[in-house]
Tab-separated table of C-alpha atoms and ligand atoms in Angstrom:
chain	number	residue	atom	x	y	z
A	1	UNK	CA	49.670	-76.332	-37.188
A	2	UNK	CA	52.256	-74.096	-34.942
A	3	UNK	CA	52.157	-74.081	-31.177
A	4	UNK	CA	53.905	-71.127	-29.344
A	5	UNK	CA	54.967	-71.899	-25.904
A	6	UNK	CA	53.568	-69.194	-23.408
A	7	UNK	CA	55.585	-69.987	-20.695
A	8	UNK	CA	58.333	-72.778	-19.713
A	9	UNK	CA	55.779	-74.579	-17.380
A	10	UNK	CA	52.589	-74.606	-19.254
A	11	UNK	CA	50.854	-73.105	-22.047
A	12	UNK	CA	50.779	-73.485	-25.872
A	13	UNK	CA	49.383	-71.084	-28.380
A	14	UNK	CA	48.287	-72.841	-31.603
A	15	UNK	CA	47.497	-71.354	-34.906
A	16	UNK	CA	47.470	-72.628	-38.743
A	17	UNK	CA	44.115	-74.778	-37.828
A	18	UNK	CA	40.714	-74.438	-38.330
A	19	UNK	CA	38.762	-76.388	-35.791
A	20	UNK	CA	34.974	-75.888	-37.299
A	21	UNK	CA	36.416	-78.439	-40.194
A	22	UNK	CA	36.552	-82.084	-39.364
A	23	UNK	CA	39.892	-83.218	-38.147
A	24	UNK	CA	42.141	-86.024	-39.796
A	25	UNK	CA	43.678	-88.346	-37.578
A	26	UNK	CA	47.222	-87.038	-38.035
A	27	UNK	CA	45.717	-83.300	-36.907
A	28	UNK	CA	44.163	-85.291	-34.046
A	29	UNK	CA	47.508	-86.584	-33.057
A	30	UNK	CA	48.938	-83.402	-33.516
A	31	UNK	CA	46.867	-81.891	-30.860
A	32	UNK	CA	47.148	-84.500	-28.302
A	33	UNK	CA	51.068	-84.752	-28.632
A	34	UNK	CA	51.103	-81.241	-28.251
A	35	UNK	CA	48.798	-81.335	-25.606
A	36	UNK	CA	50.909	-83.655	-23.295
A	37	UNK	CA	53.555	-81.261	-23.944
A	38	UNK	CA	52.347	-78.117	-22.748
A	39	UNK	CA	49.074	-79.240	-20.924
A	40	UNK	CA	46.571	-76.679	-22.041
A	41	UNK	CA	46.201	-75.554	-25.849
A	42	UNK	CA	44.523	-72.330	-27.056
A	43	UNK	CA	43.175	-71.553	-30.161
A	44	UNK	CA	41.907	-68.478	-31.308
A	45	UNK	CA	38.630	-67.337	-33.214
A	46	UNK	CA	36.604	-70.712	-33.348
A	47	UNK	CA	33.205	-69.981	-33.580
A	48	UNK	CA	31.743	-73.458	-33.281
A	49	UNK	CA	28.437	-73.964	-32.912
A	50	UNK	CA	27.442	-77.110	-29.662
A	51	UNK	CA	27.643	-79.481	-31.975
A	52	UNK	CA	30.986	-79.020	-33.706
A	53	UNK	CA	31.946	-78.452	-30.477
A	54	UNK	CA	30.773	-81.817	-29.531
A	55	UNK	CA	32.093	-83.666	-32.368
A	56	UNK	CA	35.112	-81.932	-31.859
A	57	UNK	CA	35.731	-83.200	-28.552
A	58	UNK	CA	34.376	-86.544	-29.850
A	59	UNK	CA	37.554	-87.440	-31.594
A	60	UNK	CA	39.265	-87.423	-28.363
A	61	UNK	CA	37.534	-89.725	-26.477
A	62	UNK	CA	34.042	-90.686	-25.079
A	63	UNK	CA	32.113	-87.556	-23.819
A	64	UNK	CA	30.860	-87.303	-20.099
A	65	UNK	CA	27.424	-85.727	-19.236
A	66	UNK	CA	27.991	-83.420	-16.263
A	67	UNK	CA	25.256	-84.516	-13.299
A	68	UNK	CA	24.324	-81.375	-12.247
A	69	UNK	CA	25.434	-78.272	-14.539
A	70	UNK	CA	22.736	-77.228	-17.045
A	71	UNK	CA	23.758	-78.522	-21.261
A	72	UNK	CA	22.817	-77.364	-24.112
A	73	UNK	CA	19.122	-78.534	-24.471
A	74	UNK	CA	19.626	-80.942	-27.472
A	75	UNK	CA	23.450	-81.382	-27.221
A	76	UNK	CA	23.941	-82.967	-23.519
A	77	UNK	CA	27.450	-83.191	-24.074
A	78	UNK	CA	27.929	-79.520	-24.176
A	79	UNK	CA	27.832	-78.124	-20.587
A	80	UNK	CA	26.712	-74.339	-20.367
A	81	UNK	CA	28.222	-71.854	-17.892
A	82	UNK	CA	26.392	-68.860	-17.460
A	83	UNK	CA	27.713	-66.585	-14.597
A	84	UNK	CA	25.613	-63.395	-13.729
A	85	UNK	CA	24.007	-62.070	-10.446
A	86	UNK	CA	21.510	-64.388	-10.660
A	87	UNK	CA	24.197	-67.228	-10.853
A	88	UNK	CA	27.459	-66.296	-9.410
A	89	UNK	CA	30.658	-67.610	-10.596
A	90	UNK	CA	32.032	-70.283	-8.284
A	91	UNK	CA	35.050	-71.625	-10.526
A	92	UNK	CA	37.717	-69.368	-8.786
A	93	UNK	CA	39.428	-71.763	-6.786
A	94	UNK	CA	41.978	-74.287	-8.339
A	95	UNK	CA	40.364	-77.902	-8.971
A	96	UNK	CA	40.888	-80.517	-11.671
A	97	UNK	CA	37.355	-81.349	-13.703
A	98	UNK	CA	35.214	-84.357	-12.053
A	99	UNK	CA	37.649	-86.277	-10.138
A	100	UNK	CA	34.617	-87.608	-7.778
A	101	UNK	CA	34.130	-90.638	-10.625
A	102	UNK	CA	36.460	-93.755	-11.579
A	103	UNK	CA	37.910	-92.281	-14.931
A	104	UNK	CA	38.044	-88.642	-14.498
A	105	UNK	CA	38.170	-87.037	-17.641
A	106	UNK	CA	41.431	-86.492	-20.109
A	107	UNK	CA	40.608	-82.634	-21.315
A	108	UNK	CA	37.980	-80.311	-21.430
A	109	UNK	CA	37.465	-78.190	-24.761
A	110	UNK	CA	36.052	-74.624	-23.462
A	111	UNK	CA	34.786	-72.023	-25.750
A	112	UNK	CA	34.520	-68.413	-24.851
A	113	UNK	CA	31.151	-67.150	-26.195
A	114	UNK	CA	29.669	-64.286	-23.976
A	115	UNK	CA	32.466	-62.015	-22.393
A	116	UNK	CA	32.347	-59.184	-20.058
A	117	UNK	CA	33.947	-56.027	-21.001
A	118	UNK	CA	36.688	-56.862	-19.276
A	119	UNK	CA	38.103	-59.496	-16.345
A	120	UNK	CA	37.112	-63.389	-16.073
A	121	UNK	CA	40.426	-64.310	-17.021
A	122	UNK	CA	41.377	-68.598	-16.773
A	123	UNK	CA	44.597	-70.169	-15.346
A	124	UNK	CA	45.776	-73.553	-15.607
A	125	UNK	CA	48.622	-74.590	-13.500
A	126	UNK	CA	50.688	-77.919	-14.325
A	127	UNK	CA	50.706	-80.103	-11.322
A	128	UNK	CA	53.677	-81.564	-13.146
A	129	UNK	CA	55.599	-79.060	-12.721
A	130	UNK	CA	54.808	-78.437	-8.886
A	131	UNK	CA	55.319	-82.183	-8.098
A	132	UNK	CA	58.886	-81.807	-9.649
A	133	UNK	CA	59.439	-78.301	-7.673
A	134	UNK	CA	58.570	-80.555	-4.275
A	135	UNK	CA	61.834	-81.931	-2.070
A	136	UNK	CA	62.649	-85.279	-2.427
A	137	UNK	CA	61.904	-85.844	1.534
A	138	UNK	CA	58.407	-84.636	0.658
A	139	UNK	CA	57.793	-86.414	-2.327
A	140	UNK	CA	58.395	-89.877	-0.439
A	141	UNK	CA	55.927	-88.183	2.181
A	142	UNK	CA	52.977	-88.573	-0.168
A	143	UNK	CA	54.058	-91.203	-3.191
A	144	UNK	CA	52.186	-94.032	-1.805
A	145	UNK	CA	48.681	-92.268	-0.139
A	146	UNK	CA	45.596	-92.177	-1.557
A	147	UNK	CA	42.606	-89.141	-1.514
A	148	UNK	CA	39.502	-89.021	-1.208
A	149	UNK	CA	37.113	-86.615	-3.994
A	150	UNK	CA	33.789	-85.659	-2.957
A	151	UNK	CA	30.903	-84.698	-5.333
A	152	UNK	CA	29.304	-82.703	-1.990
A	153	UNK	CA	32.122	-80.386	-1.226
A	154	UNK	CA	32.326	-78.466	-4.788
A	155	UNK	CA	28.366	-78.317	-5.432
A	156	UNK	CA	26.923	-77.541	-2.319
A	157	UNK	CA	23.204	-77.241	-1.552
A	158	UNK	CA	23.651	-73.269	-0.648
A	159	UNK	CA	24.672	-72.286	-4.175
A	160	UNK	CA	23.321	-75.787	-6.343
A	161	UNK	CA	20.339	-76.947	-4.432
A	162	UNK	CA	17.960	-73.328	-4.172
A	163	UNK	CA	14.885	-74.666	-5.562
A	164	UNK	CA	13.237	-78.128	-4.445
A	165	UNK	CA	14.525	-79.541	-8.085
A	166	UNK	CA	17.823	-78.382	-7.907
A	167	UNK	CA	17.892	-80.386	-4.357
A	168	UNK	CA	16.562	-83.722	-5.773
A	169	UNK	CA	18.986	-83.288	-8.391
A	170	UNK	CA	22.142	-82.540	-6.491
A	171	UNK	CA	20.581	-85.581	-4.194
A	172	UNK	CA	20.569	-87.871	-7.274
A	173	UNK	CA	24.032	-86.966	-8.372
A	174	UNK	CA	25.322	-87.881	-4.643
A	175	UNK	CA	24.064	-91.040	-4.803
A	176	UNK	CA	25.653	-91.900	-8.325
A	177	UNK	CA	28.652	-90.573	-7.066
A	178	UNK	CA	29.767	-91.656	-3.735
A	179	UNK	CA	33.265	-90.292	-2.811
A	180	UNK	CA	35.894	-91.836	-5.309
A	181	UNK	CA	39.427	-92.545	-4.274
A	182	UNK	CA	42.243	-91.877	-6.554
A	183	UNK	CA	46.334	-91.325	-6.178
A	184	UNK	CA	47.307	-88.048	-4.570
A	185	UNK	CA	50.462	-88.983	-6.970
A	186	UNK	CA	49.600	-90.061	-10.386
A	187	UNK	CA	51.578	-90.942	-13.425
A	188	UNK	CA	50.054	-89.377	-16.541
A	189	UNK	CA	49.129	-92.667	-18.815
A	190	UNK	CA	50.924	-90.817	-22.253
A	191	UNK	CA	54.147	-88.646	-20.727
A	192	UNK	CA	54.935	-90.988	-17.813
A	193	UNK	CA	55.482	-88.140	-15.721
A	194	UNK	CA	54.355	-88.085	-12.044
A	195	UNK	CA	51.971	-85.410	-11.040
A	196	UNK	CA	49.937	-83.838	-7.627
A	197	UNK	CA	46.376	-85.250	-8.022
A	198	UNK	CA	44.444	-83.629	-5.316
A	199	UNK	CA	42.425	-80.003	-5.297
A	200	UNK	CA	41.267	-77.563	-3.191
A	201	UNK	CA	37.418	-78.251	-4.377
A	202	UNK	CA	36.699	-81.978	-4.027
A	203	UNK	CA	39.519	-83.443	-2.192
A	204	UNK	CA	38.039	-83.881	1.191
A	205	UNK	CA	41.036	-86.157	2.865
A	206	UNK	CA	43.786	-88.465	2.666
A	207	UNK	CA	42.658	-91.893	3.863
A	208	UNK	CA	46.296	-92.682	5.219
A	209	UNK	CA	46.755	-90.000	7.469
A	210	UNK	CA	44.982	-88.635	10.691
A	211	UNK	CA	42.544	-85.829	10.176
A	212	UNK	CA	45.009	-83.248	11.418
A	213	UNK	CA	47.999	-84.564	9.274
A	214	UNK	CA	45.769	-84.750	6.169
A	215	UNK	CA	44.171	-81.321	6.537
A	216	UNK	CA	48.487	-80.336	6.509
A	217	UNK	CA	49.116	-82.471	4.003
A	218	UNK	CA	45.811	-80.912	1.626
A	219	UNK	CA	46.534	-77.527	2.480
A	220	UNK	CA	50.045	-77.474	1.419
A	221	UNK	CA	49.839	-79.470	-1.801
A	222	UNK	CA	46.274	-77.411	-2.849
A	223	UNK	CA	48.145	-73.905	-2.273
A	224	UNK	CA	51.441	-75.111	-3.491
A	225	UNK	CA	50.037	-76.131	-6.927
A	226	UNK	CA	48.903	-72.298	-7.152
A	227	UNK	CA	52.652	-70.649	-7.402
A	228	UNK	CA	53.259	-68.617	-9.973
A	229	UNK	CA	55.886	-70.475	-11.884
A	230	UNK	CA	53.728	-73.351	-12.888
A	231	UNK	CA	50.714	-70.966	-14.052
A	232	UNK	CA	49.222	-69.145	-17.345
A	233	UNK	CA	47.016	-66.881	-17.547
A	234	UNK	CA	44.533	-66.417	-20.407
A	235	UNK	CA	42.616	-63.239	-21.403
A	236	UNK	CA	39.558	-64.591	-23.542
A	237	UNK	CA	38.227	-63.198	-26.404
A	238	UNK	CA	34.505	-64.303	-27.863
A	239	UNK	CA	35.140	-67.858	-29.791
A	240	UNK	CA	38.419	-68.616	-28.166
A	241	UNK	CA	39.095	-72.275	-27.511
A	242	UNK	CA	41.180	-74.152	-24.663
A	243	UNK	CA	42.050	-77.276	-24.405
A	244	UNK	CA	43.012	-78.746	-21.020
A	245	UNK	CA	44.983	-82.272	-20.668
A	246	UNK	CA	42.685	-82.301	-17.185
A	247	UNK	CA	45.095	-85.362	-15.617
A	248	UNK	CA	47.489	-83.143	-13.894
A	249	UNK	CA	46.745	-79.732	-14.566
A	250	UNK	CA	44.340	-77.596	-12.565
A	251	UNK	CA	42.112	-73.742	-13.254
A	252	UNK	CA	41.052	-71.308	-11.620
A	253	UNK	CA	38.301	-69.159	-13.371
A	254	UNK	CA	38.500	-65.339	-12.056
A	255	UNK	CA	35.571	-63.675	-10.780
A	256	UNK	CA	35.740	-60.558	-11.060
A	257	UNK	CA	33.561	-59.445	-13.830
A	258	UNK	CA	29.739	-58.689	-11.936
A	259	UNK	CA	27.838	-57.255	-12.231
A	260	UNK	CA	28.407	-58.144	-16.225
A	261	UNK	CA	27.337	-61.870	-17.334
A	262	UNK	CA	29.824	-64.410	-19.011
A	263	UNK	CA	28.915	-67.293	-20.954
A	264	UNK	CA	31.424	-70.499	-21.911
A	265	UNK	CA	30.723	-73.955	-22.931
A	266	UNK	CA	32.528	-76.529	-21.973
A	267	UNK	CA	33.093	-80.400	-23.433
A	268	UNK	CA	34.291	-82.986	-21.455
A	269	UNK	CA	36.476	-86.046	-22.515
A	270	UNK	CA	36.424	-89.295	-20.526
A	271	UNK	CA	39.540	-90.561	-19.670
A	272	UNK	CA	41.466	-93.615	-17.554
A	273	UNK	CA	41.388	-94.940	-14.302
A	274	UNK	CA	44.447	-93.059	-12.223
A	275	UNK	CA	47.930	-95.106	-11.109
A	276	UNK	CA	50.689	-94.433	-9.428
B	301	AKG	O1	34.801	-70.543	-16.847
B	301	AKG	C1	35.996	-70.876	-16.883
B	301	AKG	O2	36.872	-70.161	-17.317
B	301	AKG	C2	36.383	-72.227	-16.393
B	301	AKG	C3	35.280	-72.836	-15.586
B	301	AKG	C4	35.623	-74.234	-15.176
B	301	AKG	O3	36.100	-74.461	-14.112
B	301	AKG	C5	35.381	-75.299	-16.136
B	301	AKG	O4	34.875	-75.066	-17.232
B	301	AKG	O5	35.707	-76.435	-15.806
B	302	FE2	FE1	36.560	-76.575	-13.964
């Protein structure tokens, strides 16, 4: 296996592996140290079918079942996004994968299998990176607060809750997920670096701070994550595969591809409780 770095900051292209063969534990530690090295992985021309997919992701962890986006009907693990007019793409803005739970997950494994002709590009930033770009007068600012994640904020009723099922469901997954606080500065469990853990789609506030200093506080850290120096950009093609250390990165899924439709799957990894 060879990884290419795409970009100082974040980014690793990997060839010389074929991930629709079971993995040995030395290729699994492969990934994963390279993984916390460059914080999202691609691979190209993996045409897996849910299940590989699945058991894929199943070496690296237990696999959450998202509340509320639709799965693959007899693979639950395997989320399905399906953007078109009838569902529009709501993934452009930067956010981290279910932080509104205790252990947010470790990665998500995407695969690219419907594409439009052209656009619906991915970016991953490395919060990493944009904690170290941060002053040190700043960084003692927030070392020691704590945010809250909200469930509500990033699947509203006007876009998840249009028919009376899709309410009781998004009422269901409310109640098993009350807000969750977490660090807004964790320390990834495997590097030991320090990272910004808060996004512009569930973080609702910071518990420390008044509502005015907290909406400051949120709005710089959520846009500062988004500079350009601690970003890549992917261009898909059908059967790609990324693989997001989902701890202190975040994405930001372009939409700019209607009227065309665009179909990924995504596994998710459960991973551990967040420190300082
Ligand atoms: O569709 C994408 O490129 C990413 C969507 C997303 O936010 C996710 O899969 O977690
Ligand atoms: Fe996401």
């Amino acid at each position: 296996m060879q990884v290419e770095r795409l970009t100082p900051a974040i980014g690793g292209l990997v060839s010389g592996i074929d991930l629709c063969e079971p993995l040995t534990p030395l290729q699994c530690k492969e990934i994963i140290s390279a993984l916390v090295d460059h914080h999202v992985l691609f691979f190209k021309d993996q045409p897996l079918t849910p299940r590989q997919h699945r058991d894929l992701a199943a070496n690296f962890g237990a696999l959450h079942v998202h509340p509320i986006y639709p799965h693959i009907s007899d693979v639950e693990e395997i989320i399905i996004l399906d953007t078109n007019v009838d569902n529009p793409p709501d993934n452009d803005s930067w956010h981290t994968d279910v932080p509104f739970i205790e252990c947010p997950p470790m990665g998500c494994l995407l695969s690219a299998r419907e594409l439009p002709p052209s656009g619906g590009d991915t970016m991953w930033t490395s919060c990493i990176a944009a904690y170290d770009a941060l002053d040190d007068e700043y960084k003692l600012l927030i070392e020691n607060l704590t945010a809250e994640h909200d469930i509500a904020k990033a699947f509203p009723e006007s876009h998840y809750g249009k028919s009376s099922e899709a309410l009781e469901q998004l009422a269901v997954a409310r109640k098993k997920n009350p807000p969750m606080r977490h660090p807004v500065v964790r320390t990834h469990p495997v590097s030991g670096k320090r990272g910004i853990y808060v996004n512009a789609n569930f973080t609702t506030r910071i518990i420390e701070l008044a509502p005015d200093k907290s909406d400051e506080v949120l709005n710089f850290l959520t846009s500062f994550v988004a500079r350009p120096e601690f970003v890549v950009r992917w261009k898909w093609k059908q059967y790609d595969l990324a693989f997001w250390d989902n701890r202190l990165t975040q994405h930001f899924a372009n939409a700019d591809y209607l009227p065309h439709r665009r179909v990924m799957h995504r596994a998710t990894i459960l991973g551990d409780k967040p420190f300082r």
